[in-house]
Amino acid sequence: MSFSWKKVFSKKNKQTEISPDSVPKHIAIIMDGNGRWAAQRGLPRTAGHHAGMVALRRTIRAADEFGIKVLTVYAFSTENWKRPVAEVDFLMRLPSEFLRTDLPELIAKNVKVIMSGSRTGLPRHTIKAVDEAISKTANNTGMILNFALNYGSRAEIVKAVREISQAVAAGSLQVNEINEKIVADHLYTAGLPDPDLLIRPSGEIRLSNFLLWQLAYAELCFVEVYWPDFKREHLLAAIEAFSQRDRRFGTIKL
Ligand code: IPE
Ligand code: IPE
Ligand code: MG
């Protein structure tokens, strides 16, 4: 059964109704604030990461319910290696923990799992868990769940520049043939539409090296809750805010 936007937004106190046309196709989320959520409760940071995993489960369910085509979640940045070893180790175990419990549901929901990021440096057990999810969902045709894992936008752009330069050096590409499509095709996100909406919970108002190229025209939504407290209603509110934005892409309406 497909989700009815009209039903949700025709509550008395809401003037707006969302037309399916103004629902973002691709939502990217910076899952931030786990540590502060835990500190607020006198818990170790790892408890925050665990609660963040529960929030991810809720958010995937909600995004799927709302008919979102692509959900990209920032799980671990190339800069997060700078954290204490014990925290990094814990974070690297989360993909296998999450997928052990949630992969059957993702498969049942026809979700296709992919990853954006560098495999280099990831522990073998992390790669194994992610690869299993990728291969078991490879033929699924529903929502794409893109894990940004060991992801850094600048590293991604450097990778693209290197690959394109190699093609030029090998003579298979001319310099004047390089265009935006070719650059995009060498990013981890090749083949995906650019995110329409970026959501960052936790109160921080920055991109932290996330999808710098791909977010060129995204609408930005900063939410004042820590990621473990992020719920269906926050996703709904962000989509509602998105539907009210006037996206001009540099042009004007005549
Ligand atoms: C996000 O929460 C999780 C990762 C970056 C892996 P944080 O761990 O950054 O939590 P805060 O920002 O310190 O509260
Ligand atoms: C961004 O959050 C990375 C992830 C959520 C995975 P950070 O907590 O690492 O970002 P900064 O350090 O506050 O910019
Ligand atoms: Mg943080």
Short mmCIF file of C-alpha atoms and ligand atoms in Angstrom, two decimals:
data_model
loop_
_atom_site.label_atom_id
_atom_site.label_comp_id
_atom_site.label_asym_id
_atom_site.label_seq_id
_atom_site.Cartn_x
_atom_site.Cartn_y
_atom_site.Cartn_z
CA MET A 1 0.00 0.00 0.00
CA SER A 2 1.51 3.33 -0.95
CA PHE A 3 1.74 6.15 1.53
CA SER A 4 -0.83 8.90 1.26
CA TRP A 5 0.69 12.34 1.71
CA LYS A 6 -2.73 13.92 1.65
CA LYS A 7 -3.87 11.94 4.66
CA VAL A 8 -0.92 12.97 6.82
CA PHE A 9 -0.92 16.61 5.91
CA SER A 10 -4.62 17.31 5.92
CA LYS A 11 -4.67 17.46 9.75
CA LYS A 12 -6.60 20.51 10.97
CA ASN A 13 -3.58 22.53 12.08
CA LYS A 14 -1.77 22.01 8.80
CA GLN A 15 -2.52 24.18 5.83
CA THR A 16 -0.25 22.33 3.50
CA GLU A 17 -0.66 19.19 1.57
CA ILE A 18 2.35 17.62 -0.04
CA SER A 19 2.04 16.59 -3.62
CA PRO A 20 4.05 13.49 -4.41
CA ASP A 21 5.94 15.64 -6.95
CA SER A 22 7.46 17.73 -4.18
CA VAL A 23 8.74 14.78 -2.15
CA PRO A 24 12.55 14.52 -2.38
CA LYS A 25 13.81 11.55 -4.35
CA HIS A 26 17.15 11.40 -2.61
CA ILE A 27 17.62 12.31 1.05
CA ALA A 28 21.08 12.42 2.62
CA ILE A 29 21.46 12.40 6.39
CA ILE A 30 24.48 13.21 8.56
CA MET A 31 23.80 10.96 11.54
CA ASP A 32 25.38 13.23 14.15
CA GLY A 33 25.08 13.79 17.89
CA ASN A 34 25.40 10.25 19.26
CA GLY A 35 28.17 11.17 21.69
CA ARG A 36 26.35 14.18 23.11
CA TRP A 37 23.14 12.18 23.43
CA ALA A 38 25.03 9.66 25.55
CA ALA A 39 26.88 12.30 27.60
CA GLN A 40 23.55 13.93 28.47
CA ARG A 41 22.54 10.64 30.07
CA GLY A 42 25.86 9.92 31.75
CA LEU A 43 26.44 7.02 29.36
CA PRO A 44 29.56 6.10 27.34
CA ARG A 45 29.70 7.40 23.76
CA THR A 46 29.25 3.83 22.51
CA ALA A 47 25.76 3.77 24.04
CA GLY A 48 24.99 6.78 21.86
CA HIS A 49 26.21 4.95 18.76
CA HIS A 50 24.02 2.00 19.68
CA ALA A 51 20.99 4.26 20.08
CA GLY A 52 21.95 5.84 16.75
CA MET A 53 21.56 2.45 15.14
CA VAL A 54 18.00 2.23 16.46
CA ALA A 55 17.32 5.69 15.01
CA LEU A 56 18.68 4.48 11.67
CA ARG A 57 16.27 1.52 11.71
CA ARG A 58 13.34 3.88 12.39
CA THR A 59 14.47 6.28 9.69
CA ILE A 60 14.87 3.58 7.05
CA ARG A 61 11.34 2.37 7.82
CA ALA A 62 9.95 5.88 7.59
CA ALA A 63 11.83 6.77 4.39
CA ASP A 64 10.60 3.56 2.79
CA GLU A 65 7.06 4.32 3.94
CA PHE A 66 7.25 7.81 2.40
CA GLY A 67 8.41 6.45 -0.93
CA ILE A 68 11.92 7.96 -0.85
CA LYS A 69 13.97 6.50 -3.72
CA VAL A 70 17.46 6.93 -2.27
CA LEU A 71 18.52 7.34 1.36
CA THR A 72 22.20 8.09 1.94
CA VAL A 73 23.40 7.93 5.53
CA TYR A 74 26.77 9.22 6.72
CA ALA A 75 27.96 6.47 9.04
CA PHE A 76 31.73 7.04 9.26
CA SER A 77 33.88 9.77 7.76
CA THR A 78 37.50 9.55 6.64
CA GLU A 79 38.20 12.01 9.48
CA ASN A 80 36.55 9.80 12.11
CA TRP A 81 39.72 7.63 12.16
CA LYS A 82 41.17 10.38 14.36
CA ARG A 83 38.95 9.21 17.25
CA PRO A 84 40.19 6.88 20.03
CA VAL A 85 40.84 3.33 18.80
CA ALA A 86 38.19 1.82 21.08
CA GLU A 87 35.48 4.09 19.64
CA VAL A 88 36.59 3.40 16.07
CA ASP A 89 36.55 -0.35 16.77
CA PHE A 90 33.04 -0.09 18.14
CA LEU A 91 31.85 1.91 15.12
CA MET A 92 33.40 -0.64 12.75
CA ARG A 93 31.37 -3.42 14.39
CA LEU A 94 28.07 -1.59 13.96
CA PRO A 95 27.54 -2.45 10.26
CA SER A 96 27.69 -6.18 10.99
CA GLU A 97 25.52 -5.79 14.08
CA PHE A 98 22.97 -3.72 12.21
CA LEU A 99 22.88 -5.95 9.15
CA ARG A 100 22.70 -9.15 11.23
CA THR A 101 19.45 -7.95 12.76
CA ASP A 102 18.05 -5.83 9.93
CA LEU A 103 19.13 -7.42 6.65
CA PRO A 104 16.10 -9.77 6.55
CA GLU A 105 13.76 -6.78 6.89
CA LEU A 106 15.66 -4.83 4.22
CA ILE A 107 15.40 -7.81 1.88
CA ALA A 108 11.67 -8.17 2.63
CA LYS A 109 11.21 -4.45 1.88
CA ASN A 110 13.00 -4.82 -1.48
CA VAL A 111 15.68 -2.33 -0.31
CA LYS A 112 18.94 -2.29 -2.26
CA VAL A 113 22.03 -1.71 -0.12
CA ILE A 114 25.05 0.06 -1.60
CA MET A 115 28.11 1.76 -0.13
CA SER A 116 29.85 5.04 -0.89
CA GLY A 117 33.34 5.28 0.48
CA SER A 118 36.78 3.75 0.47
CA ARG A 119 37.19 0.09 1.32
CA THR A 120 40.87 0.68 2.01
CA GLY A 121 41.43 0.74 5.75
CA LEU A 122 38.13 -0.87 6.70
CA PRO A 123 38.47 -4.04 8.82
CA ARG A 124 37.76 -7.28 6.98
CA HIS A 125 34.71 -8.08 9.12
CA THR A 126 33.14 -4.72 8.27
CA ILE A 127 33.66 -5.21 4.53
CA LYS A 128 32.31 -8.76 4.78
CA ALA A 129 29.06 -7.60 6.42
CA VAL A 130 28.55 -4.77 3.96
CA ASP A 131 29.39 -6.93 0.95
CA GLU A 132 26.95 -9.59 2.08
CA ALA A 133 24.17 -6.97 2.29
CA ILE A 134 25.16 -5.55 -1.10
CA SER A 135 25.16 -8.92 -2.83
CA LYS A 136 21.98 -10.20 -1.17
CA THR A 137 20.07 -7.06 -2.19
CA ALA A 138 21.75 -6.48 -5.56
CA ASN A 139 18.65 -7.33 -7.58
CA ASN A 140 16.21 -5.43 -5.35
CA THR A 141 14.29 -2.65 -7.02
CA GLY A 142 12.93 -0.66 -4.06
CA MET A 143 14.56 2.09 -2.03
CA ILE A 144 18.35 2.39 -2.35
CA LEU A 145 20.05 2.51 1.05
CA ASN A 146 23.48 4.02 0.54
CA PHE A 147 25.91 3.72 3.46
CA ALA A 148 28.53 6.48 3.38
CA LEU A 149 31.20 4.50 5.19
CA ASN A 150 34.83 5.59 5.34
CA TYR A 151 33.55 8.42 3.17
CA GLY A 152 35.22 11.77 2.63
CA SER A 153 34.19 14.12 -0.11
CA ARG A 154 37.66 15.53 -0.77
CA ALA A 155 39.19 12.05 -0.95
CA GLU A 156 36.40 11.10 -3.34
CA ILE A 157 37.18 14.07 -5.60
CA VAL A 158 40.90 13.24 -5.53
CA LYS A 159 40.05 9.67 -6.55
CA ALA A 160 37.96 10.99 -9.45
CA VAL A 161 40.74 13.35 -10.58
CA ARG A 162 43.27 10.50 -10.52
CA GLU A 163 41.05 8.14 -12.51
CA ILE A 164 40.22 10.79 -15.10
CA SER A 165 43.90 11.77 -15.38
CA GLN A 166 44.82 8.14 -15.95
CA ALA A 167 42.29 7.93 -18.80
CA VAL A 168 43.80 11.08 -20.32
CA ALA A 169 47.35 9.76 -19.91
CA ALA A 170 46.31 6.46 -21.52
CA GLY A 171 44.84 8.37 -24.46
CA SER A 172 41.29 7.06 -23.98
CA LEU A 173 39.94 10.49 -22.99
CA GLN A 174 40.66 13.98 -24.34
CA VAL A 175 41.03 16.87 -21.88
CA ASN A 176 38.28 18.84 -23.63
CA GLU A 177 35.93 15.87 -23.26
CA ILE A 178 35.98 16.16 -19.46
CA ASN A 179 32.64 17.45 -18.30
CA GLU A 180 30.43 17.37 -15.20
CA LYS A 181 28.93 14.02 -16.14
CA ILE A 182 32.38 12.42 -16.40
CA VAL A 183 33.42 13.80 -13.02
CA ALA A 184 30.14 12.60 -11.44
CA ASP A 185 30.65 9.17 -12.99
CA HIS A 186 33.95 8.83 -11.13
CA LEU A 187 32.49 9.61 -7.72
CA TYR A 188 31.35 6.87 -5.33
CA THR A 189 27.80 8.00 -6.01
CA ALA A 190 28.02 7.36 -9.78
CA GLY A 191 24.60 6.57 -11.16
CA LEU A 192 22.66 8.05 -8.24
CA PRO A 193 20.67 11.25 -8.55
CA ASP A 194 22.08 14.13 -6.48
CA PRO A 195 20.47 14.48 -3.04
CA ASP A 196 17.51 16.87 -3.07
CA LEU A 197 17.51 17.25 0.69
CA LEU A 198 20.29 17.11 3.28
CA ILE A 199 19.31 16.63 6.91
CA ARG A 200 21.78 17.14 9.74
CA PRO A 201 20.57 16.59 13.27
CA SER A 202 22.58 17.53 16.39
CA GLY A 203 22.50 21.30 15.94
CA GLU A 204 25.78 21.50 13.98
CA ILE A 205 25.49 23.64 10.88
CA ARG A 206 28.24 22.32 8.62
CA LEU A 207 28.83 19.66 6.00
CA SER A 208 31.85 17.91 7.57
CA ASN A 209 33.25 16.78 4.21
CA PHE A 210 29.99 15.16 3.08
CA LEU A 211 28.96 15.05 -0.61
CA LEU A 212 30.45 18.46 -1.45
CA TRP A 213 29.94 17.98 -5.19
CA GLN A 214 26.59 16.21 -4.99
CA LEU A 215 24.96 18.72 -2.61
CA ALA A 216 25.49 21.65 -5.00
CA TYR A 217 21.75 22.37 -5.22
CA ALA A 218 20.38 20.40 -2.28
CA GLU A 219 18.03 22.00 0.20
CA LEU A 220 19.60 21.97 3.66
CA CYS A 221 17.73 21.15 6.84
CA PHE A 222 19.40 21.37 10.25
CA VAL A 223 17.49 19.75 13.08
CA GLU A 224 17.96 20.50 16.77
CA VAL A 225 17.82 16.94 18.07
CA TYR A 226 20.62 14.47 18.50
CA TRP A 227 20.55 11.63 15.99
CA PRO A 228 19.41 8.95 18.52
CA ASP A 229 16.29 11.10 19.13
CA PHE A 230 15.53 11.49 15.41
CA LYS A 231 12.09 10.06 14.66
CA ARG A 232 9.61 9.61 11.86
CA GLU A 233 8.07 12.98 12.75
CA HIS A 234 11.42 14.75 12.16
CA LEU A 235 11.77 13.16 8.76
CA LEU A 236 8.22 14.13 7.94
CA ALA A 237 8.83 17.72 9.09
CA ALA A 238 11.98 17.94 6.94
CA ILE A 239 10.10 16.65 3.90
CA GLU A 240 7.32 19.11 4.57
CA ALA A 241 9.84 21.98 4.83
CA PHE A 242 11.46 20.76 1.60
CA SER A 243 8.11 20.76 -0.19
CA GLN A 244 7.71 24.47 0.67
CA ARG A 245 11.11 25.49 -0.72
CA ASP A 246 11.37 27.26 -4.03
CA ARG A 247 14.17 25.51 -5.91
CA ARG A 248 15.37 27.78 -8.69
CA PHE A 249 18.67 26.20 -9.81
CA GLY A 250 19.95 29.61 -10.78
CA THR A 251 17.11 30.51 -13.10
CA ILE A 252 14.09 32.77 -12.64
CA LYS A 253 10.42 32.16 -13.21
CA LEU A 254 8.97 34.14 -16.10
C1 IPE B 1 27.86 10.66 15.01
O1 IPE B 1 27.84 11.03 16.33
C2 IPE B 1 28.50 9.31 14.78
C3 IPE B 1 29.75 9.36 14.04
C4 IPE B 1 30.39 10.42 13.71
C5 IPE B 1 30.34 8.11 13.68
P1 IPE B 1 29.13 11.63 17.05
O2 IPE B 1 29.92 10.50 17.58
O3 IPE B 1 29.84 12.57 16.17
O4 IPE B 1 28.44 12.41 18.24
P2 IPE B 1 28.82 13.86 18.77
O5 IPE B 1 28.79 14.78 17.59
O6 IPE B 1 30.18 13.76 19.38
O7 IPE B 1 27.75 14.18 19.76
C1 IPE B 2 30.11 13.77 10.62
O1 IPE B 2 30.03 13.98 11.98
C2 IPE B 2 30.39 12.33 10.32
C3 IPE B 2 29.32 11.41 10.63
C4 IPE B 2 28.18 11.68 11.20
C5 IPE B 2 29.56 10.04 10.26
P1 IPE B 2 31.30 14.42 12.85
O2 IPE B 2 30.85 14.42 14.26
O3 IPE B 2 32.46 13.57 12.51
O4 IPE B 2 31.57 15.89 12.32
P2 IPE B 2 32.33 17.09 13.02
O5 IPE B 2 33.65 16.55 13.50
O6 IPE B 2 31.48 17.56 14.16
O7 IPE B 2 32.46 18.13 11.95
MG MG B 3 29.66 14.53 15.77
#
